[in-house]
Coordinates of C-alpha atoms and ligand atoms in Angstrom, one line a residue:
M844 CA 65.8 120.0 75.1
T845 CA 68.7 117.7 74.7
I846 CA 71.8 118.1 76.8
L847 CA 75.2 116.5 76.1
V848 CA 76.9 115.7 79.4
T849 CA 80.6 115.1 79.1
G850 CA 82.0 113.0 81.9
G851 CA 78.4 112.1 82.9
A852 CA 79.4 108.8 84.4
G853 CA 81.6 110.5 87.0
Y854 CA 80.7 111.6 90.5
I855 CA 79.2 115.0 89.9
G856 CA 78.0 114.1 86.4
S857 CA 76.0 111.1 87.4
H858 CA 74.2 113.1 90.1
T859 CA 73.5 115.8 87.6
C860 CA 72.1 113.3 85.1
I861 CA 69.5 112.4 87.7
E862 CA 68.3 116.0 88.1
L863 CA 68.3 116.5 84.3
L864 CA 66.1 113.4 83.8
N865 CA 63.9 114.4 86.7
N866 CA 63.4 117.7 84.9
D867 CA 62.5 116.0 81.6
Y868 CA 65.6 116.9 79.7
N869 CA 66.9 114.4 77.1
V870 CA 70.3 113.3 78.2
V871 CA 73.3 112.2 76.1
V872 CA 76.4 111.2 78.0
V873 CA 80.0 110.9 76.6
D874 CA 82.5 109.4 79.0
N875 CA 85.7 107.3 78.4
L876 CA 85.1 105.7 81.9
Y877 CA 88.7 106.5 82.8
N878 CA 87.6 107.4 86.3
S879 CA 84.1 106.0 86.5
S880 CA 81.9 103.0 85.8
K881 CA 79.1 102.4 83.5
K882 CA 77.3 101.0 86.5
A883 CA 76.8 104.6 87.7
L884 CA 74.6 105.3 84.6
D885 CA 72.7 102.1 85.2
R886 CA 71.9 103.3 88.7
V887 CA 70.9 106.7 87.3
K888 CA 68.3 104.9 85.2
E889 CA 67.2 102.8 88.2
I890 CA 66.7 105.9 90.4
T891 CA 64.9 108.0 87.8
G892 CA 63.0 105.2 85.9
K893 CA 64.2 107.1 82.7
D894 CA 66.6 106.3 80.0
L895 CA 69.6 108.2 78.7
K896 CA 71.9 107.7 75.7
F897 CA 75.5 106.7 76.4
Y898 CA 78.6 106.9 74.2
K899 CA 81.7 105.4 75.6
G900 CA 84.1 107.8 74.0
D901 CA 86.9 110.3 74.5
I902 CA 86.8 114.0 74.1
L903 CA 90.3 113.7 72.7
D904 CA 88.7 111.8 69.8
K905 CA 87.3 114.5 67.3
D906 CA 85.5 111.9 65.2
C907 CA 83.7 110.6 68.2
L908 CA 82.5 114.1 69.1
E909 CA 81.5 114.8 65.5
K910 CA 79.5 111.6 65.4
I911 CA 77.7 112.5 68.7
F912 CA 76.7 115.9 67.4
K913 CA 75.6 114.4 64.0
E914 CA 73.4 111.8 65.7
N915 CA 71.8 114.1 68.3
D916 CA 70.3 117.6 68.2
I917 CA 72.3 119.0 71.1
D918 CA 71.0 122.3 72.6
C919 CA 73.5 122.7 75.4
V920 CA 76.7 121.0 76.7
I921 CA 77.4 120.5 80.4
H922 CA 81.2 119.8 80.4
F923 CA 82.4 117.7 83.3
A924 CA 85.0 115.5 81.6
G925 CA 88.5 116.1 82.8
L926 CA 91.2 114.8 85.1
K927 CA 90.9 116.2 88.6
A928 CA 93.6 114.9 91.0
V929 CA 95.4 117.9 92.2
G930 CA 98.5 116.1 93.4
E931 CA 98.8 113.8 90.4
S932 CA 98.6 116.9 88.1
V933 CA 101.9 118.2 89.5
G934 CA 103.8 115.0 88.3
K935 CA 101.8 114.7 85.0
P936 CA 101.3 118.2 83.7
W937 CA 101.3 117.1 80.0
E938 CA 98.6 114.6 80.6
Y939 CA 96.5 117.2 82.5
Y940 CA 96.9 120.0 79.9
N941 CA 96.4 117.5 77.0
N942 CA 93.3 115.9 78.4
N943 CA 91.6 119.0 79.9
I944 CA 92.7 121.7 77.5
T945 CA 93.0 119.8 74.2
G946 CA 89.8 117.8 75.0
S947 CA 87.9 121.0 75.7
L948 CA 89.2 122.6 72.4
N949 CA 88.0 119.6 70.5
L950 CA 84.6 119.9 72.2
I951 CA 84.1 123.5 71.3
E952 CA 85.2 122.8 67.8
A953 CA 82.6 120.1 67.5
M954 CA 80.0 122.4 69.1
K955 CA 80.9 125.2 66.6
N956 CA 80.6 122.8 63.6
A957 CA 77.2 121.7 64.9
G958 CA 76.0 125.3 65.7
C959 CA 75.6 124.5 69.4
K960 CA 76.8 127.5 71.3
N961 CA 75.6 126.9 74.9
L962 CA 78.1 125.7 77.4
I963 CA 78.0 125.1 81.1
F964 CA 81.5 124.4 82.5
S965 CA 82.7 122.7 85.7
S966 CA 85.1 125.2 87.1
S967 CA 86.5 125.3 90.6
A968 CA 87.1 127.6 93.6
T969 CA 90.7 126.7 92.9
V970 CA 90.9 129.6 90.3
Y971 CA 90.7 132.1 93.2
G972 CA 94.1 130.8 94.4
D973 CA 94.8 132.1 97.9
P974 CA 91.6 134.2 97.9
A975 CA 91.9 137.9 98.1
Q976 CA 88.7 138.1 100.3
I977 CA 86.6 135.8 102.4
P978 CA 83.7 134.9 101.8
I979 CA 84.7 134.8 98.1
T980 CA 82.4 136.6 95.7
E981 CA 82.6 136.1 91.9
E982 CA 84.2 139.6 91.6
C983 CA 87.2 138.4 93.6
P984 CA 90.1 138.4 91.2
K985 CA 91.4 135.1 90.0
G986 CA 94.6 134.1 91.7
K987 CA 97.7 132.0 91.1
C988 CA 97.0 128.3 91.0
T989 CA 99.4 126.0 92.8
N990 CA 99.1 123.1 90.4
P991 CA 98.5 122.2 86.7
Y992 CA 95.0 120.9 87.4
G993 CA 94.0 124.4 88.8
W994 CA 95.6 126.1 85.8
T995 CA 93.6 124.0 83.4
K996 CA 90.4 125.4 85.0
W997 CA 91.8 128.9 85.0
M998 CA 92.8 128.7 81.3
L999 CA 89.6 127.0 80.2
E1000 CA 87.6 129.8 81.8
Q1001 CA 89.5 132.3 79.7
I1002 CA 89.2 130.2 76.5
F1003 CA 85.5 129.9 76.8
T1004 CA 85.2 133.6 77.6
D1005 CA 87.2 134.4 74.5
M1006 CA 84.8 132.3 72.4
H1007 CA 82.0 134.6 73.5
T1008 CA 84.0 137.7 72.8
A1009 CA 84.6 136.6 69.2
D1010 CA 81.1 135.4 68.7
P1011 CA 78.5 136.9 71.1
D1012 CA 76.0 134.1 70.2
W1013 CA 78.0 131.9 72.6
N1014 CA 76.5 131.6 76.0
V1015 CA 78.9 130.3 78.7
I1016 CA 78.2 129.7 82.3
L1017 CA 81.3 129.1 84.5
L1018 CA 80.3 127.3 87.7
R1019 CA 82.9 127.5 90.3
Y1020 CA 82.3 124.5 92.7
F1021 CA 83.5 124.6 96.2
N1022 CA 84.0 121.2 98.0
P1023 CA 81.4 118.6 96.8
I1024 CA 80.7 115.7 99.2
G1025 CA 77.8 113.5 100.0
A1026 CA 75.9 111.1 97.7
H1027 CA 72.5 110.5 96.4
P1028 CA 70.3 109.6 99.4
S1029 CA 69.4 106.2 97.9
G1030 CA 73.0 105.2 98.4
L1031 CA 73.1 103.9 94.8
I1032 CA 75.6 106.4 93.4
G1033 CA 78.4 108.3 95.1
E1034 CA 82.1 109.1 94.9
D1035 CA 84.3 106.1 94.0
P1036 CA 88.0 107.2 94.3
N1037 CA 90.7 105.0 92.9
G1038 CA 93.2 103.8 95.6
I1039 CA 93.8 105.9 98.7
P1040 CA 91.6 109.0 98.6
N1041 CA 93.2 112.4 98.4
N1042 CA 90.0 114.3 99.5
L1043 CA 88.8 114.6 103.1
M1044 CA 85.3 113.0 103.0
P1045 CA 86.2 109.8 101.2
Y1046 CA 89.2 109.4 103.5
I1047 CA 86.9 109.8 106.5
T1048 CA 84.4 107.2 105.3
Q1049 CA 87.2 104.7 104.5
V1050 CA 88.6 105.2 108.1
A1051 CA 85.0 104.8 109.5
I1052 CA 84.5 101.6 107.6
G1053 CA 87.9 100.2 108.7
K1054 CA 89.7 100.2 105.4
L1055 CA 92.2 102.8 106.6
P1056 CA 93.5 103.0 110.2
E1057 CA 93.2 106.8 110.9
L1058 CA 92.7 110.2 109.3
G1059 CA 95.7 112.4 109.1
I1060 CA 94.7 116.0 109.5
F1061 CA 97.0 118.2 107.5
G1062 CA 98.0 121.1 109.8
N1063 CA 96.5 122.4 113.0
D1064 CA 98.4 125.7 113.2
Y1065 CA 96.5 127.7 110.6
D1066 CA 95.1 131.1 111.4
T1067 CA 91.5 129.7 111.7
P1068 CA 89.3 129.2 114.8
D1069 CA 90.6 125.7 115.6
G1070 CA 93.8 125.8 113.6
T1071 CA 92.6 123.4 110.8
C1072 CA 91.7 124.5 107.3
V1073 CA 88.2 125.8 106.5
R1074 CA 86.3 124.8 103.4
D1075 CA 82.8 125.2 101.9
Y1076 CA 81.4 121.7 101.7
I1077 CA 78.4 121.3 99.4
H1078 CA 76.1 118.3 99.0
V1079 CA 76.6 116.8 95.5
C1080 CA 72.8 116.8 95.0
D1081 CA 72.7 120.5 95.6
L1082 CA 75.4 120.9 93.0
A1083 CA 73.3 118.9 90.6
T1084 CA 70.3 121.2 91.0
G1085 CA 72.6 124.1 90.5
H1086 CA 73.2 122.8 86.9
V1087 CA 69.5 122.7 86.2
A1088 CA 69.2 126.3 87.4
A1089 CA 72.1 127.2 85.1
L1090 CA 70.3 125.6 82.2
K1091 CA 67.3 127.8 82.8
K1092 CA 69.6 130.8 82.8
I1093 CA 71.4 129.9 79.6
K1094 CA 68.1 129.8 77.7
E1095 CA 67.9 133.6 78.4
N1096 CA 71.1 134.1 76.3
C1097 CA 73.1 135.1 79.3
G1098 CA 76.5 135.7 77.5
V1099 CA 79.3 134.8 79.9
S1100 CA 78.1 134.4 83.5
I1101 CA 80.1 133.2 86.5
Y1102 CA 78.6 131.6 89.6
N1103 CA 80.0 130.2 92.8
L1104 CA 78.3 126.9 93.8
G1105 CA 78.8 126.7 97.5
T1106 CA 76.7 127.0 100.7
G1107 CA 78.4 130.2 102.0
V1108 CA 79.3 128.4 105.2
G1109 CA 82.8 127.3 106.1
Y1110 CA 83.6 124.2 108.2
S1111 CA 87.0 123.3 109.5
V1112 CA 88.5 119.8 109.1
L1113 CA 87.7 119.2 112.8
D1114 CA 84.1 120.4 112.3
V1115 CA 83.7 117.9 109.5
V1116 CA 85.1 115.0 111.6
N1117 CA 82.9 115.9 114.6
N1118 CA 79.8 116.3 112.5
F1119 CA 80.5 113.0 110.8
I1120 CA 80.8 111.3 114.2
E1121 CA 77.6 112.9 115.5
A1122 CA 75.6 112.2 112.3
T1123 CA 76.6 108.5 112.0
G1124 CA 77.6 107.4 115.5
V1125 CA 80.8 106.0 114.1
N1126 CA 84.2 107.0 115.5
V1127 CA 86.9 108.4 113.2
P1128 CA 90.4 108.2 114.8
Y1129 CA 92.7 111.0 113.7
S1130 CA 96.1 112.5 114.3
F1131 CA 97.6 115.8 113.3
K1132 CA 100.1 115.8 110.5
P1133 CA 102.2 118.6 108.9
R1134 CA 100.5 121.0 106.5
R1135 CA 99.9 119.8 103.0
E1136 CA 101.6 121.8 100.3
G1137 CA 99.3 124.1 98.3
D1138 CA 96.4 124.2 100.9
V1139 CA 95.0 127.6 101.6
P1140 CA 93.8 128.3 105.2
Q1141 CA 90.3 129.3 104.3
C1142 CA 88.1 129.0 101.2
Y1143 CA 84.4 129.6 101.4
S1144 CA 81.9 131.2 99.1
S1145 CA 79.5 134.0 99.1
A1146 CA 76.5 132.2 97.6
D1147 CA 74.5 135.3 97.1
K1148 CA 74.9 135.7 93.3
A1149 CA 73.6 132.3 92.5
K1150 CA 70.6 132.8 94.8
R1151 CA 69.9 136.2 93.2
E1152 CA 70.3 135.4 89.6
L1153 CA 69.7 131.6 89.4
G1154 CA 67.1 131.3 92.2
W1155 CA 69.3 128.5 93.5
E1156 CA 70.6 127.8 96.9
A1157 CA 72.0 124.7 98.7
K1158 CA 69.4 122.9 100.8
Y1159 CA 71.5 120.2 102.6
G1160 CA 73.4 120.8 105.7
I1161 CA 76.7 119.3 106.9
K1162 CA 75.1 116.5 108.8
E1163 CA 73.1 115.3 105.8
M1164 CA 76.3 115.5 103.7
C1165 CA 78.0 113.2 106.3
R1166 CA 75.0 110.9 106.5
D1167 CA 74.8 110.4 102.8
S1168 CA 78.5 109.9 102.3
W1169 CA 78.4 107.2 104.9
N1170 CA 75.3 105.6 103.5
W1171 CA 77.0 105.3 100.1
Q1172 CA 80.2 103.9 101.7
Q1173 CA 78.3 101.4 103.8
K1174 CA 76.2 100.1 100.9
N1175 CA 79.2 100.0 98.5
P1176 CA 82.3 99.3 100.5
D1177 CA 84.2 98.8 97.3
G1178 CA 82.5 101.5 95.3
F1179 CA 81.1 100.3 91.9
G1180 CA 83.6 97.5 92.0
E1181 CA 81.3 95.4 94.0
A1182 CA 78.2 97.0 93.0
E1183 CA 77.0 94.3 90.6
S1184 CA 76.1 92.1 93.5
L1185 CA 73.6 94.6 94.9
Ligands
NAD1730 P1 85.1 112.4 88.1 O1 86.5 112.0 87.8 O2 84.2 111.6 88.9 O3 84.3 112.7 86.7 C1 85.0 113.1 85.5 C2 84.5 112.2 84.4 O4 85.2 112.6 83.2 C3 84.9 110.7 84.7 O5 83.8 109.9 84.5 C4 86.0 110.4 83.6 O6 86.0 109.1 83.2 C5 85.6 111.4 82.5 N1 86.7 111.8 81.6 C6 87.9 112.3 82.0 N2 88.6 112.5 80.9 C7 87.8 112.2 79.8 C8 88.0 112.3 78.4 N3 89.1 112.7 77.8 N4 87.0 111.9 77.6 C9 85.8 111.5 78.1 N5 85.6 111.4 79.5 C10 86.6 111.8 80.3 O7 85.1 113.9 88.7 P2 84.0 114.8 89.4 O8 84.4 115.0 90.8 O9 82.7 114.3 89.0 O10 84.3 116.2 88.7 C11 83.6 116.6 87.5 C12 84.2 117.9 87.0 O11 84.0 118.9 88.1 C13 85.6 117.8 86.7 O12 85.9 118.7 85.6 C14 86.3 118.4 87.9 O13 87.5 119.0 87.6 C15 85.3 119.5 88.4 N6 85.4 119.8 89.8 C16 85.4 118.8 90.7 C17 85.5 119.1 92.1 C18 85.5 118.0 93.1 O14 86.0 118.2 94.2 N7 85.0 116.8 92.8 C19 85.7 120.4 92.5 C20 85.7 121.4 91.5 C21 85.6 121.1 90.2
UFG1731 N1 92.5 117.0 104.5 C1 93.1 116.4 105.6 N2 93.3 115.1 105.5 C2 93.1 114.3 104.4 C3 92.5 115.0 103.2 C4 92.2 116.3 103.4 O1 93.3 117.0 106.6 O2 93.4 113.1 104.3 C5 92.2 118.5 104.6 C6 93.0 119.3 103.6 O3 94.2 119.6 104.1 C7 92.0 120.5 103.4 C8 90.6 119.9 103.6 O4 90.8 118.6 104.3 O5 92.3 121.4 104.5 C9 89.9 119.6 102.3 O6 90.7 118.9 101.5 P1 90.2 118.2 100.1 O7 91.4 117.5 99.5 O8 89.0 117.4 100.4 O9 89.7 119.5 99.3 P2 90.5 120.7 98.8 O10 89.9 121.9 99.4 O11 92.0 120.6 98.9 O12 90.3 120.7 97.2 C10 89.0 120.6 96.6 C11 89.0 119.8 95.3 C12 89.8 120.5 94.3 C13 89.3 121.9 94.1 C14 89.3 122.6 95.4 C15 88.6 123.9 95.3 O13 89.6 118.5 95.6 O14 89.5 119.8 93.0 O15 88.5 121.9 96.4 O16 88.6 124.6 96.4 F1 90.1 122.5 93.2

């Protein structure tokens, strides 16, 4: 079976490529390398000892997509490609809607033309907005997003669902990720944010390694056990196996199916900091800062549906997530920028 992985050089995409190759899928990647490095794919080959086909291309480029579908017999698309910086999306709505929505419309047009109607999409817990219930089940209604990035996920879920309504031969699996952290245990691939990180774990690892002076914790007056926000952190390698589980499901002609990919366990920001210190023995200085706009107090999943229907559940705990994030950071202090010397 041949899988087209859009955005396959990125953080989650590269970890998923490993799982696909390890499960004997043929892998074709398209990525414009806007937020990633080709070195990640070289590392994927090194880790697995297997090859994949790479197109440096843009999903905004219809000709590129047509060419890929002409040259490969694609059975299913796993669609990661997109812009993902929440804060940036507020100042650049056009860029986010154009890249994420137009790019995805191009993709499904190329899929339609090629007769490929199996799609697994990287959605996000952000579509729940301020969740109506905790833990969040898939039946929980979608909420109001607080930024254009979130709306692109919200809208794309609807667009892909409508494709199935119009033509029931389409199979669409919407995977709503919670908070991916960690890295491949080899330390060869991991998250490589540009500039100062927006997300918690890369910020922590950069403080731990001395690139940043201290962590600012956004808010300690939330209605949570210790006053800091609670999230469902999931190891990126668990997320990767979730995609292989979804591929098995899509072969059963599942129609539209939605799954949370989380652990079902919530950790506060302070829990994460303390677990990081315990797992690595490295201190992380922090101070409390005002709340960050758009943050919801609590967001964690019910992971029951994925377990029941996909036979999938997360295996790694918070300490392993911290250990592997730190291992990646230590081995690659400048991400893939300095990776060539390894
Ligand atoms: P990432 O930025 O590391 O990966 C996305 C990849 O898509 C990058 O390699 C980038 O170069 C590529 N890309 C972007 N626009 C493209 C285009 N027009 N054409 C071709 N390639 C393009 O991000 P990630 O963390 O690996 O996220 C993957 C997907 O999962 C994204 O859709 C993201 O929105 C979604 N997601 C991520 C998180 C998270 O916290 N990381 C949470 C929920 C959902
Ligand atoms: N946080 C800090 N200091 C920082 C960074 C983050 O205190 O320097 C806090 C945030 O306020 C939040 C928690 O750490 O309480 C997690 O923040 P992240 O930015 O790591 O993650 P979010 O939960 O805000 O967002 C993530 C992804 C989004 C996705 C969302 C879905 O980044 O793409 O999960 O729930 F939409």
